[in-house]
mmCIF file with all atom_site columns, C-alpha atoms in Angstrom:
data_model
loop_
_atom_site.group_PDB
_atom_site.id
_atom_site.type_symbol
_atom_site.label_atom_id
_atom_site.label_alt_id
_atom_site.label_comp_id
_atom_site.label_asym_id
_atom_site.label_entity_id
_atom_site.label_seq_id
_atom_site.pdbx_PDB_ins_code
_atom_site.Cartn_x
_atom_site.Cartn_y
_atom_site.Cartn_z
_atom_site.occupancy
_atom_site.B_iso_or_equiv
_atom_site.pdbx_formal_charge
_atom_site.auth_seq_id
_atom_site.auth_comp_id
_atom_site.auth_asym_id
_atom_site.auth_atom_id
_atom_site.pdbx_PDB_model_num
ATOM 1   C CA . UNK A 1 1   ? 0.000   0.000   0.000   1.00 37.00 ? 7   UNK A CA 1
ATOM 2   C CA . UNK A 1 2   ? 1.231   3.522   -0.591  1.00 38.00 ? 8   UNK A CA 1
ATOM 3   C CA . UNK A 1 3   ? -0.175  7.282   -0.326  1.00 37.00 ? 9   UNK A CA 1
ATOM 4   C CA . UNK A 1 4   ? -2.087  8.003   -3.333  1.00 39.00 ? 10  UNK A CA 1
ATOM 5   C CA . UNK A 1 5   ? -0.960  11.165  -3.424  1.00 38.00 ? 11  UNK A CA 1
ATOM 6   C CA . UNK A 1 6   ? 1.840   13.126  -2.432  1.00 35.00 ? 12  UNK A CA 1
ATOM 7   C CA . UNK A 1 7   ? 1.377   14.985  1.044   1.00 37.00 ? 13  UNK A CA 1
ATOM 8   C CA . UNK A 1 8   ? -2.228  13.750  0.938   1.00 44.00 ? 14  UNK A CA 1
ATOM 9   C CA . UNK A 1 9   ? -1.590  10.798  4.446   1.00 49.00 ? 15  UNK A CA 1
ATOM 10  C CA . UNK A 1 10  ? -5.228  10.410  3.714   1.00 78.00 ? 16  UNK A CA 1
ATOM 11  C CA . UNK A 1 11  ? -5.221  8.848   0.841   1.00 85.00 ? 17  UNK A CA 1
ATOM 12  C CA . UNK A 1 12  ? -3.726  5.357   0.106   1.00 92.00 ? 18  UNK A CA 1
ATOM 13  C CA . UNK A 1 13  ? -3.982  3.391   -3.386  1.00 93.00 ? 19  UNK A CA 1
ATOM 14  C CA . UNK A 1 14  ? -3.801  -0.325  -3.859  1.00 93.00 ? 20  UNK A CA 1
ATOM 15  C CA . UNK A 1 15  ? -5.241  -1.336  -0.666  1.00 93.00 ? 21  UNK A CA 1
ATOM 16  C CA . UNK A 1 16  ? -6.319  -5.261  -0.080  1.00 94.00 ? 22  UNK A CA 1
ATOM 17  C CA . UNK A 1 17  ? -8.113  -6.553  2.915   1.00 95.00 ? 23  UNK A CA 1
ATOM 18  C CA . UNK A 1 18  ? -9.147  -10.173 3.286   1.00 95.00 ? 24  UNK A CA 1
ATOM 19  C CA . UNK A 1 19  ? -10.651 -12.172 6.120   1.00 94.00 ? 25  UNK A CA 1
ATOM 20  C CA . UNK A 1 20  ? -12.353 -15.165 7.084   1.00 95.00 ? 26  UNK A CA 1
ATOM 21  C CA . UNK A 1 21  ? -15.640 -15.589 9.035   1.00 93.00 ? 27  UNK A CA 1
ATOM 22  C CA . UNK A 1 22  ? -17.009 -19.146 10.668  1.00 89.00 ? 28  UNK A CA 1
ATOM 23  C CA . UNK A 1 23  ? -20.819 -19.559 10.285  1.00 89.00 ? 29  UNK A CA 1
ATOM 24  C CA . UNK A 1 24  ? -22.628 -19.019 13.726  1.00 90.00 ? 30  UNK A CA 1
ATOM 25  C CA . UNK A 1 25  ? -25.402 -21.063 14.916  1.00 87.00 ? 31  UNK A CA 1
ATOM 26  C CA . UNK A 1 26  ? -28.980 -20.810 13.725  1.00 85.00 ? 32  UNK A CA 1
ATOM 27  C CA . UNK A 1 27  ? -30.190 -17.782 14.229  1.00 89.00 ? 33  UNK A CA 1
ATOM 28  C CA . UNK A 1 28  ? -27.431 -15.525 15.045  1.00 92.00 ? 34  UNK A CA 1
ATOM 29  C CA . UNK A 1 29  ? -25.244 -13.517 13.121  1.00 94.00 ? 35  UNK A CA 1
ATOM 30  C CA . UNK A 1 30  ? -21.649 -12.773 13.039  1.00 94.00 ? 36  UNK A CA 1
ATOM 31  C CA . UNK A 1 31  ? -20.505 -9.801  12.056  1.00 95.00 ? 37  UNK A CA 1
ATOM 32  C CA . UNK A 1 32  ? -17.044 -7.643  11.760  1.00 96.00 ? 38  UNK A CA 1
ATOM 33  C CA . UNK A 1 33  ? -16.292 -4.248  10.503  1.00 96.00 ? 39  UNK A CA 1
ATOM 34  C CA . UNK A 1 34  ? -12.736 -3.417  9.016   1.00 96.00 ? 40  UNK A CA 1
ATOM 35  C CA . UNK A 1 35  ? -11.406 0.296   9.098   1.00 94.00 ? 41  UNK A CA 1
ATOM 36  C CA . UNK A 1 36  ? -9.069  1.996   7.038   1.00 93.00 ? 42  UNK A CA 1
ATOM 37  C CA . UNK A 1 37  ? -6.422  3.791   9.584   1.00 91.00 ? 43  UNK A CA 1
ATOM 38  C CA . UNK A 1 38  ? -4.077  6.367   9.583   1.00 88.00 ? 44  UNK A CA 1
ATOM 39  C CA . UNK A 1 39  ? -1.274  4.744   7.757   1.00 88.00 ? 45  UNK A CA 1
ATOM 40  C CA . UNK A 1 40  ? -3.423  3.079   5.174   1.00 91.00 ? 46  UNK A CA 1
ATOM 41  C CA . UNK A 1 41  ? -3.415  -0.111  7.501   1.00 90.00 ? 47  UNK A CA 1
ATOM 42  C CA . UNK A 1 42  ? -6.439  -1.992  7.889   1.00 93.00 ? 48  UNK A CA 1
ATOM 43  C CA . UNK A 1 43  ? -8.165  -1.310  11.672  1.00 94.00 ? 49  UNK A CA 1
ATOM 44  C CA . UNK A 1 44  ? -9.912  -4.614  12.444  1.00 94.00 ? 50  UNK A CA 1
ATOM 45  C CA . UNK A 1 45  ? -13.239 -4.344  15.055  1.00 94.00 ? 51  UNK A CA 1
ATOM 46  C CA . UNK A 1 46  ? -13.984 -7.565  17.200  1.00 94.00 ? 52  UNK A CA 1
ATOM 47  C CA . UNK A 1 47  ? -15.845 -10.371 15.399  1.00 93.00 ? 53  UNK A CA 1
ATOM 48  C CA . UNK A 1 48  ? -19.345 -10.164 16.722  1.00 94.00 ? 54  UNK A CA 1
ATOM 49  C CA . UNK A 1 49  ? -21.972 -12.562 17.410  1.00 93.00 ? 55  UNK A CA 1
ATOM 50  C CA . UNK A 1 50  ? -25.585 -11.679 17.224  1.00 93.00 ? 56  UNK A CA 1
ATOM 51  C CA . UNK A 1 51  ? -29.138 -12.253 17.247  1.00 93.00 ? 57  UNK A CA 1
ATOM 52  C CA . UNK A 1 52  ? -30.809 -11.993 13.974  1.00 83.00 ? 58  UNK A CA 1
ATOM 53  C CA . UNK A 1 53  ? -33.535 -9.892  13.435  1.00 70.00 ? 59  UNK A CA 1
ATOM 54  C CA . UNK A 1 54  ? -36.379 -9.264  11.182  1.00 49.00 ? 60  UNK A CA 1
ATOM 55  C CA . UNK A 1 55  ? -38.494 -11.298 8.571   1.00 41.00 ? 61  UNK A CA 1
ATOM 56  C CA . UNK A 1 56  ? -35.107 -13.667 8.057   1.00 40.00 ? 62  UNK A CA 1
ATOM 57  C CA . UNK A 1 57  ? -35.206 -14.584 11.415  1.00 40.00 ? 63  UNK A CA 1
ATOM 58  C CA . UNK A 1 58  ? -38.374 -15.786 11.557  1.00 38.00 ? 64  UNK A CA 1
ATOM 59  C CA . UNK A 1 59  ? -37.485 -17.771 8.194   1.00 38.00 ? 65  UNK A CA 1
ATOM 60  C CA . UNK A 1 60  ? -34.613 -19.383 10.476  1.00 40.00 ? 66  UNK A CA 1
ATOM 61  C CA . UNK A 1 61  ? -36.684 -20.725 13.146  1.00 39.00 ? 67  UNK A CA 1
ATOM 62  C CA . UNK A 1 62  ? -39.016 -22.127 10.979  1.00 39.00 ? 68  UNK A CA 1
ATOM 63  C CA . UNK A 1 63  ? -38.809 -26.108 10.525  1.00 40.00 ? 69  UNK A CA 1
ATOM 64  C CA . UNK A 1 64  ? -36.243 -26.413 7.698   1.00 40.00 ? 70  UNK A CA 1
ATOM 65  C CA . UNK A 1 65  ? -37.497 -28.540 4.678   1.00 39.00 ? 71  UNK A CA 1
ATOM 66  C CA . UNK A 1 66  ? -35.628 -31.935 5.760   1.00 44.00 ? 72  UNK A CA 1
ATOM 67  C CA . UNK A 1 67  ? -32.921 -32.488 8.581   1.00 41.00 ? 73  UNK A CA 1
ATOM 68  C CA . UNK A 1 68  ? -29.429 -31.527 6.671   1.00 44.00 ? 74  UNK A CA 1
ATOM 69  C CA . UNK A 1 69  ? -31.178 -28.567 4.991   1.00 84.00 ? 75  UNK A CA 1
ATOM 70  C CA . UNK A 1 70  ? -28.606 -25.584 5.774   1.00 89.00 ? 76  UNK A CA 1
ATOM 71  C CA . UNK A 1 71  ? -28.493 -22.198 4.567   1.00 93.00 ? 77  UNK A CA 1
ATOM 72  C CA . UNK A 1 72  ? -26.251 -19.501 4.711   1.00 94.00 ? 78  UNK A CA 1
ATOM 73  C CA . UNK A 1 73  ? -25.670 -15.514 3.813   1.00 96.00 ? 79  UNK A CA 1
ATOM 74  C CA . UNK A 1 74  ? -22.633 -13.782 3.119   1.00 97.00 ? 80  UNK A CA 1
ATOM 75  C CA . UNK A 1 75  ? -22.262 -9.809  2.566   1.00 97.00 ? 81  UNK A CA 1
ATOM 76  C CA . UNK A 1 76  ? -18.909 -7.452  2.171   1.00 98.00 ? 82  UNK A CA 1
ATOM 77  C CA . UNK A 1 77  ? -19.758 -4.102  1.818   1.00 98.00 ? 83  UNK A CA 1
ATOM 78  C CA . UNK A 1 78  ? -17.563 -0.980  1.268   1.00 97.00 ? 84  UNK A CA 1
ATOM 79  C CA . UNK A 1 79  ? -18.855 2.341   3.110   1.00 96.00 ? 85  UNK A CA 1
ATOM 80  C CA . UNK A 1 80  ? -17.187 5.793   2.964   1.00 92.00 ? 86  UNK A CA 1
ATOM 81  C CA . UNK A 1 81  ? -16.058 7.718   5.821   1.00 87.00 ? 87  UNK A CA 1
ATOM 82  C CA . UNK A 1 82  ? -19.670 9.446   5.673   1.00 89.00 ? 88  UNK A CA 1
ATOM 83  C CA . UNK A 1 83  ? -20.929 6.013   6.018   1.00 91.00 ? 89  UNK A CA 1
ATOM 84  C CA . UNK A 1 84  ? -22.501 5.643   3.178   1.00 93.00 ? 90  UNK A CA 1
ATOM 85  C CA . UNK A 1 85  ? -22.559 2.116   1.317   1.00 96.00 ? 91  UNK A CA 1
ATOM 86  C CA . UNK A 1 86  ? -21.014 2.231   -2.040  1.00 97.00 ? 92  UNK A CA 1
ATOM 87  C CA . UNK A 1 87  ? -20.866 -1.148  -3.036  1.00 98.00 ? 93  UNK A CA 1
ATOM 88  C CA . UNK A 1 88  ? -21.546 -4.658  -1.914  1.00 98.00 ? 94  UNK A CA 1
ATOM 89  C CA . UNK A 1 89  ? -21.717 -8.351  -3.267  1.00 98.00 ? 95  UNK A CA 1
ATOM 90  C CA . UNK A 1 90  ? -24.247 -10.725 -1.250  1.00 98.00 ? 96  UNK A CA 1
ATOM 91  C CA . UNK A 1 91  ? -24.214 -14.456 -1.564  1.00 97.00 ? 97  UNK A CA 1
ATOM 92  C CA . UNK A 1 92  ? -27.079 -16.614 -0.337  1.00 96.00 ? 98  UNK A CA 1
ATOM 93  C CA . UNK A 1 93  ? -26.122 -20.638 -0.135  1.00 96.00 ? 99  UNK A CA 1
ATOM 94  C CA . UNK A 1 94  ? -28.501 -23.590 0.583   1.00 95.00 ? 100 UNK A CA 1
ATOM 95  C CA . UNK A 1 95  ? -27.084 -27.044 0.636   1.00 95.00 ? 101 UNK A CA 1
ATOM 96  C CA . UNK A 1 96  ? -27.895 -30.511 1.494   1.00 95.00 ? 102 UNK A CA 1
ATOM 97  C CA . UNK A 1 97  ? -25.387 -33.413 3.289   1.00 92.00 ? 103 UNK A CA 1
ATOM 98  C CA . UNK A 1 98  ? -25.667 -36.867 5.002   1.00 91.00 ? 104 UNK A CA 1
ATOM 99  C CA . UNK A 1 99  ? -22.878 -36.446 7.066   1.00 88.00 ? 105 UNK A CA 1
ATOM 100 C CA . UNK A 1 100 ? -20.257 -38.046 4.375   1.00 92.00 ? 106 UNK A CA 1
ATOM 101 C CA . UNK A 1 101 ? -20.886 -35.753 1.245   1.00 94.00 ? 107 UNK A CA 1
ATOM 102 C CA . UNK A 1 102 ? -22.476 -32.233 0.166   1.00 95.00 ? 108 UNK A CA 1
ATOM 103 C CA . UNK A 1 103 ? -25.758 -34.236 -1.144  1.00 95.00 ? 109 UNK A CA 1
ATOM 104 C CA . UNK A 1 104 ? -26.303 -30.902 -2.986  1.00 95.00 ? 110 UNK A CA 1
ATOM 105 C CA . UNK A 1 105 ? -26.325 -27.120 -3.047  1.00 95.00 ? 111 UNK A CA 1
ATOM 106 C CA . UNK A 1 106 ? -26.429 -23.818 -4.504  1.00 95.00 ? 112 UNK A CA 1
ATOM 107 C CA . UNK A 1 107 ? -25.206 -20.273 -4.566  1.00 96.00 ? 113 UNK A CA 1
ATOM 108 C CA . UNK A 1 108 ? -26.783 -17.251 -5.482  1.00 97.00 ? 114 UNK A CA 1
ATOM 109 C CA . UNK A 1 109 ? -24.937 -13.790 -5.677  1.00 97.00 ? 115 UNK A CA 1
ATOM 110 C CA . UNK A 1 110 ? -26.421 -10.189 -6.268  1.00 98.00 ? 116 UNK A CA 1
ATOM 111 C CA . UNK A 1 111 ? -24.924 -6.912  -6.141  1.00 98.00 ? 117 UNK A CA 1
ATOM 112 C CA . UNK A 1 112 ? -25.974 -3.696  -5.259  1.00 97.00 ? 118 UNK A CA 1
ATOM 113 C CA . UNK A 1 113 ? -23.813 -0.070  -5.728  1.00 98.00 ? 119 UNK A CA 1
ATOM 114 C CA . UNK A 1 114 ? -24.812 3.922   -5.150  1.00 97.00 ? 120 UNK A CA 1
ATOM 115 C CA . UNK A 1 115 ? -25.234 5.965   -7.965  1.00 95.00 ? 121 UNK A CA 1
ATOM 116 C CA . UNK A 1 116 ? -25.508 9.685   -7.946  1.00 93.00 ? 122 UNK A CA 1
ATOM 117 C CA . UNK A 1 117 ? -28.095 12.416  -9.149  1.00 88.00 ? 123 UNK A CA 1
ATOM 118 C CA . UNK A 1 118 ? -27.539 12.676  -13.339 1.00 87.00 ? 124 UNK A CA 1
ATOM 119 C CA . UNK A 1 119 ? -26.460 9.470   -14.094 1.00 90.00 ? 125 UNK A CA 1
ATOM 120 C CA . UNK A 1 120 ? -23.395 8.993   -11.966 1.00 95.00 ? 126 UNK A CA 1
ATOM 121 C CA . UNK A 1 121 ? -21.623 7.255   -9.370  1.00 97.00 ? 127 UNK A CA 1
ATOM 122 C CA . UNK A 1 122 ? -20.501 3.776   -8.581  1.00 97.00 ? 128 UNK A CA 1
ATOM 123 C CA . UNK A 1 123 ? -21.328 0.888   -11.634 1.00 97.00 ? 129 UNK A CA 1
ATOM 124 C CA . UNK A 1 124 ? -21.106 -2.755  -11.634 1.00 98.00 ? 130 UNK A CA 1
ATOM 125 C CA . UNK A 1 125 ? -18.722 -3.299  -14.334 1.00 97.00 ? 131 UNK A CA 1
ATOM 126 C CA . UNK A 1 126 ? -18.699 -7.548  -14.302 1.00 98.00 ? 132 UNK A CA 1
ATOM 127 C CA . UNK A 1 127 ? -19.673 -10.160 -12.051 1.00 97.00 ? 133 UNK A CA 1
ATOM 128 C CA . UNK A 1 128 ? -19.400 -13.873 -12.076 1.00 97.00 ? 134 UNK A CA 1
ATOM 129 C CA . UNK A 1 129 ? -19.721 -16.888 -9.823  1.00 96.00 ? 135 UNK A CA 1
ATOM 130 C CA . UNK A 1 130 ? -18.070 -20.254 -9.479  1.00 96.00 ? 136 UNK A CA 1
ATOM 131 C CA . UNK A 1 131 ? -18.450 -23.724 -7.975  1.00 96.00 ? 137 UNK A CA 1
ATOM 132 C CA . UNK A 1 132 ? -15.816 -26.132 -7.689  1.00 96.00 ? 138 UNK A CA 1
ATOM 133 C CA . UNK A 1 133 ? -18.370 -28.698 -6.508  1.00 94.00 ? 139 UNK A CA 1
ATOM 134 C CA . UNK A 1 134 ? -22.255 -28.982 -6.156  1.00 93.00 ? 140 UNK A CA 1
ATOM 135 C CA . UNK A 1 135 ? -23.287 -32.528 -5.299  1.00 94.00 ? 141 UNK A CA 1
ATOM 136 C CA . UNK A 1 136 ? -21.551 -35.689 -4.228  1.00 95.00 ? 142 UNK A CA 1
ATOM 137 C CA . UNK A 1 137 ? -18.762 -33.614 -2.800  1.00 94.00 ? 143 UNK A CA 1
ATOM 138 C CA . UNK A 1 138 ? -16.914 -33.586 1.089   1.00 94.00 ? 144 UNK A CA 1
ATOM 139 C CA . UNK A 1 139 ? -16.296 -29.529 0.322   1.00 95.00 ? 145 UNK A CA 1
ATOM 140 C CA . UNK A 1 140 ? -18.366 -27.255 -1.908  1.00 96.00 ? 146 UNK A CA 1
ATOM 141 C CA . UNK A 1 141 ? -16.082 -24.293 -2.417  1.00 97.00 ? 147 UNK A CA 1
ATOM 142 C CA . UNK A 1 142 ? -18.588 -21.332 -3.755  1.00 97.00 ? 148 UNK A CA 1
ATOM 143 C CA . UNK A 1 143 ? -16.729 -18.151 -4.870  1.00 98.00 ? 149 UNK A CA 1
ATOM 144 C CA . UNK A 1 144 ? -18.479 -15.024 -6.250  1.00 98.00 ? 150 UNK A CA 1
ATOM 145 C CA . UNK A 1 145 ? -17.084 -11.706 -7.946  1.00 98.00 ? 151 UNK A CA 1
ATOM 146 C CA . UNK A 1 146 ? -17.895 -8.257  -8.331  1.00 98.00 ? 152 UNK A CA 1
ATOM 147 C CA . UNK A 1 147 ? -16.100 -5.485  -9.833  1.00 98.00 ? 153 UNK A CA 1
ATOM 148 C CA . UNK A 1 148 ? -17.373 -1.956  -9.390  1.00 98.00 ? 154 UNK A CA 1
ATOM 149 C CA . UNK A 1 149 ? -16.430 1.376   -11.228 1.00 98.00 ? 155 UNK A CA 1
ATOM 150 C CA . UNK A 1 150 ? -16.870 4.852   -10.389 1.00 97.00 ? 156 UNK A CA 1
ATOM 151 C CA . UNK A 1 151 ? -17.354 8.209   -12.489 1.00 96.00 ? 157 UNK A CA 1
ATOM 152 C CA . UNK A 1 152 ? -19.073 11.153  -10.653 1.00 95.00 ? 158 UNK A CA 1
ATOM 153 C CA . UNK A 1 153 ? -18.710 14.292  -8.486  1.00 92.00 ? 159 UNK A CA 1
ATOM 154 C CA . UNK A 1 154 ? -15.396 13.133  -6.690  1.00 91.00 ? 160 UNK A CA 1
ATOM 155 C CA . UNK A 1 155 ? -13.629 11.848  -10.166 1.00 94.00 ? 161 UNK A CA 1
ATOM 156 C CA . UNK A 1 156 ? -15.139 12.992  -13.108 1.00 95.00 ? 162 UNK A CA 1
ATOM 157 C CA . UNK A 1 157 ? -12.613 10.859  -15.339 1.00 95.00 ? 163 UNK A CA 1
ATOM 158 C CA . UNK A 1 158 ? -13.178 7.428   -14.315 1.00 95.00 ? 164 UNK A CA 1
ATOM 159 C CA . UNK A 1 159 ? -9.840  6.876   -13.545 1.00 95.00 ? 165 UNK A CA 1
ATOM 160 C CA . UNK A 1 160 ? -9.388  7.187   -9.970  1.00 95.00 ? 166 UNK A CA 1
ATOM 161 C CA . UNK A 1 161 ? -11.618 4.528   -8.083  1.00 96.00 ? 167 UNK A CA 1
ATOM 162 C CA . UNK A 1 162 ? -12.813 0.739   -8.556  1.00 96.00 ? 168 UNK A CA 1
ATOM 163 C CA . UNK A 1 163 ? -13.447 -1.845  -5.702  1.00 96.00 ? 169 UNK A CA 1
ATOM 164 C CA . UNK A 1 164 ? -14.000 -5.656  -6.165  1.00 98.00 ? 170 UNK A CA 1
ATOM 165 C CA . UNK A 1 165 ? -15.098 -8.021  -3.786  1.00 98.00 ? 171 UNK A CA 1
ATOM 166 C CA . UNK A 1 166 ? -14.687 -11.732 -3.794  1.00 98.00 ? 172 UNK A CA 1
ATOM 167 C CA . UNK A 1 167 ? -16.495 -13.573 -1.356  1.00 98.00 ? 173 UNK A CA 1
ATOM 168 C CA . UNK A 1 168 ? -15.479 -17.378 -0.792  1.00 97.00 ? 174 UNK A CA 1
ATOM 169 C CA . UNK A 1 169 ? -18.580 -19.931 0.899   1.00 97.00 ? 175 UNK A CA 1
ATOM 170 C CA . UNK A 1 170 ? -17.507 -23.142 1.694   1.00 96.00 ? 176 UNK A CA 1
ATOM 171 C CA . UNK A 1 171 ? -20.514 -25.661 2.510   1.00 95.00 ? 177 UNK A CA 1
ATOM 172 C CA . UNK A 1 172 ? -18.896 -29.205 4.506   1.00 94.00 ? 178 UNK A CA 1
ATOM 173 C CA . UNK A 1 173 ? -20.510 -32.285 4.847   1.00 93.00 ? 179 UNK A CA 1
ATOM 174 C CA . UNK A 1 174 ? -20.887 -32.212 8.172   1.00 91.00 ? 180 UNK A CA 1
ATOM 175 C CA . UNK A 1 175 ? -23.537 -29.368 8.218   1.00 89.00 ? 181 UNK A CA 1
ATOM 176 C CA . UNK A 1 176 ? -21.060 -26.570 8.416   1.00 91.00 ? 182 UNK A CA 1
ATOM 177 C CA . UNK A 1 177 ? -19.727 -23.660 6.976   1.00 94.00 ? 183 UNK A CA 1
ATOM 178 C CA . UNK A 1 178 ? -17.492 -20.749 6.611   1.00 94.00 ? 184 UNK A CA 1
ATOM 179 C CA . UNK A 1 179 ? -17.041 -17.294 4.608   1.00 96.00 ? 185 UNK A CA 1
ATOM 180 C CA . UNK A 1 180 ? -13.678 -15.678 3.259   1.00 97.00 ? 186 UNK A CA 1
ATOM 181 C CA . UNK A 1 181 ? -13.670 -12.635 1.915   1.00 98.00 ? 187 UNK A CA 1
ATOM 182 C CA . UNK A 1 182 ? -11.263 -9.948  -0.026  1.00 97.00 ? 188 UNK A CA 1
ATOM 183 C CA . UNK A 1 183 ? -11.825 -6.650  -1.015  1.00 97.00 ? 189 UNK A CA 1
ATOM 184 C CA . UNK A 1 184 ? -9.250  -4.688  -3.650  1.00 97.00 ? 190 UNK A CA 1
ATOM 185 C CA . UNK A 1 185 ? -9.346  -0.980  -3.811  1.00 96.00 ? 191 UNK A CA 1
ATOM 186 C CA . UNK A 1 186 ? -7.641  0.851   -6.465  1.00 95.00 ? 192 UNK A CA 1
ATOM 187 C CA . UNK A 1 187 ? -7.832  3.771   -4.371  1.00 94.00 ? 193 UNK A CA 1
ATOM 188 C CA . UNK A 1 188 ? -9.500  4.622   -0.987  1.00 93.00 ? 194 UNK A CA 1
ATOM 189 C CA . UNK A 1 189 ? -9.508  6.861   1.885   1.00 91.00 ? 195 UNK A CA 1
ATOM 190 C CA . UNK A 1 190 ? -9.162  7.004   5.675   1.00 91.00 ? 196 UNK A CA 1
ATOM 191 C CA . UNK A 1 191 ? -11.798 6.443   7.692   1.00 89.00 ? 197 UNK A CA 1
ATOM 192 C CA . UNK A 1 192 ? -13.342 4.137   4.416   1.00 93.00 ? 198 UNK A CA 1
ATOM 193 C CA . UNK A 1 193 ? -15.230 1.110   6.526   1.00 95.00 ? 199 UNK A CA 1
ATOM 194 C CA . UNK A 1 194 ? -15.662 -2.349  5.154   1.00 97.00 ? 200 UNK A CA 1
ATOM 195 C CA . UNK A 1 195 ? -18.078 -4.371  6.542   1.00 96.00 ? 201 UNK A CA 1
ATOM 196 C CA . UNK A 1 196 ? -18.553 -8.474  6.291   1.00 97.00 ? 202 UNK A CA 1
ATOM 197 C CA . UNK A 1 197 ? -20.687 -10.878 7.728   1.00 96.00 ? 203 UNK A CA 1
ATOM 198 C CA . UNK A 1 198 ? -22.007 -14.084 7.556   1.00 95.00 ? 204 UNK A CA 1
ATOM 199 C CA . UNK A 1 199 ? -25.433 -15.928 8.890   1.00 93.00 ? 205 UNK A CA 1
#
């Protein structure tokens, strides 16, 4: 990582963060928010465990469609020191196991991104998502993409900003589960916030 540019300490360009999340237990939620600090280091907040709230909680404690039914959600999201979310890839995974082998599952990813008054502001510029694995397997290894571009008050070029996210799921035989995810930022800010979780 370096200063983006000169005399500017907060700015830094080519910043990576990565991190890996286990899956909590039905109905809670774990979640971790990842700074950018003074010296363009990454600032990492406790892990948190929580109680989920809302319509998909009540989704969670209802009966589950057979006994090895599992699902799990995944989000990395980039705010800006204002806090406001400027992009963010989701996945949502449901598999199936009998104790010796993923039976079979399923990934779904979406994307969301802000965009500004008169057609501006952060774009999805590609996306994509991979399986290794989807039935008869010990280890489904999930892995989604997003790239994001961004043209609009703060850079009018183009040029100057793009963040993708890859978010890893893997879905074990043994009913459980766990999230990795990177984020690469061509350039960013401090006080920038990325925030990951997994339920």
């Amino acid at each position: 990582m370096r200063t983006a540019a000169s005399g500017d300490a907060r700015a830094c360009a080519d910043v990576k963060l990565s991190g890996a999340l286990p899956v909590p237990p039905a109905g809670m939620s774990v979640r971790q928010d990842v700074s950018i600090g003074p010296d363009c280091a990454p600032v990492l907040g406790p892990a948190r465990l929580v109680a989920k709230a809302g319509p998909a909680a009540t989704a969670q404690a209802a009966p589950a469609a057979a006994p090895a039914d599992r699902q799990v959600r995944s989000w990395s999201e980039m705010y800006d020191c204002c806090n406001i979310r400027m992009t963010g890839l989701y996945t949502t995974s449901s598999w199936s196991s009998d104790g010796t082998v993923v039976t079979t599952s399923a990934t779904d990813a979406t994307q969301q991104w802000n965009r500004e008054p008169w057609n501006a502001g952060w774009s999805l510029k590609s996306s994509a998502k991979s399986a290794d694995c989807v039935a008869n397997c010990a280890v489904s290894t999930n892995v989604a993409n997003a790239s994001f571009t961004y043209k609009g008050i703060f850079d009018p070029t183009g040029n100057v900003y793009a963040n993708t996210h890859r978010s890893t799921v893997a879905l074990k035989a043994d009913g459980t589960a766990s999230c990795t995810f990177e984020v690469d930022l061509k350039n960013t800010f401090v006080g920038w916030n990325w925030q990951r979780g997994c339920e």
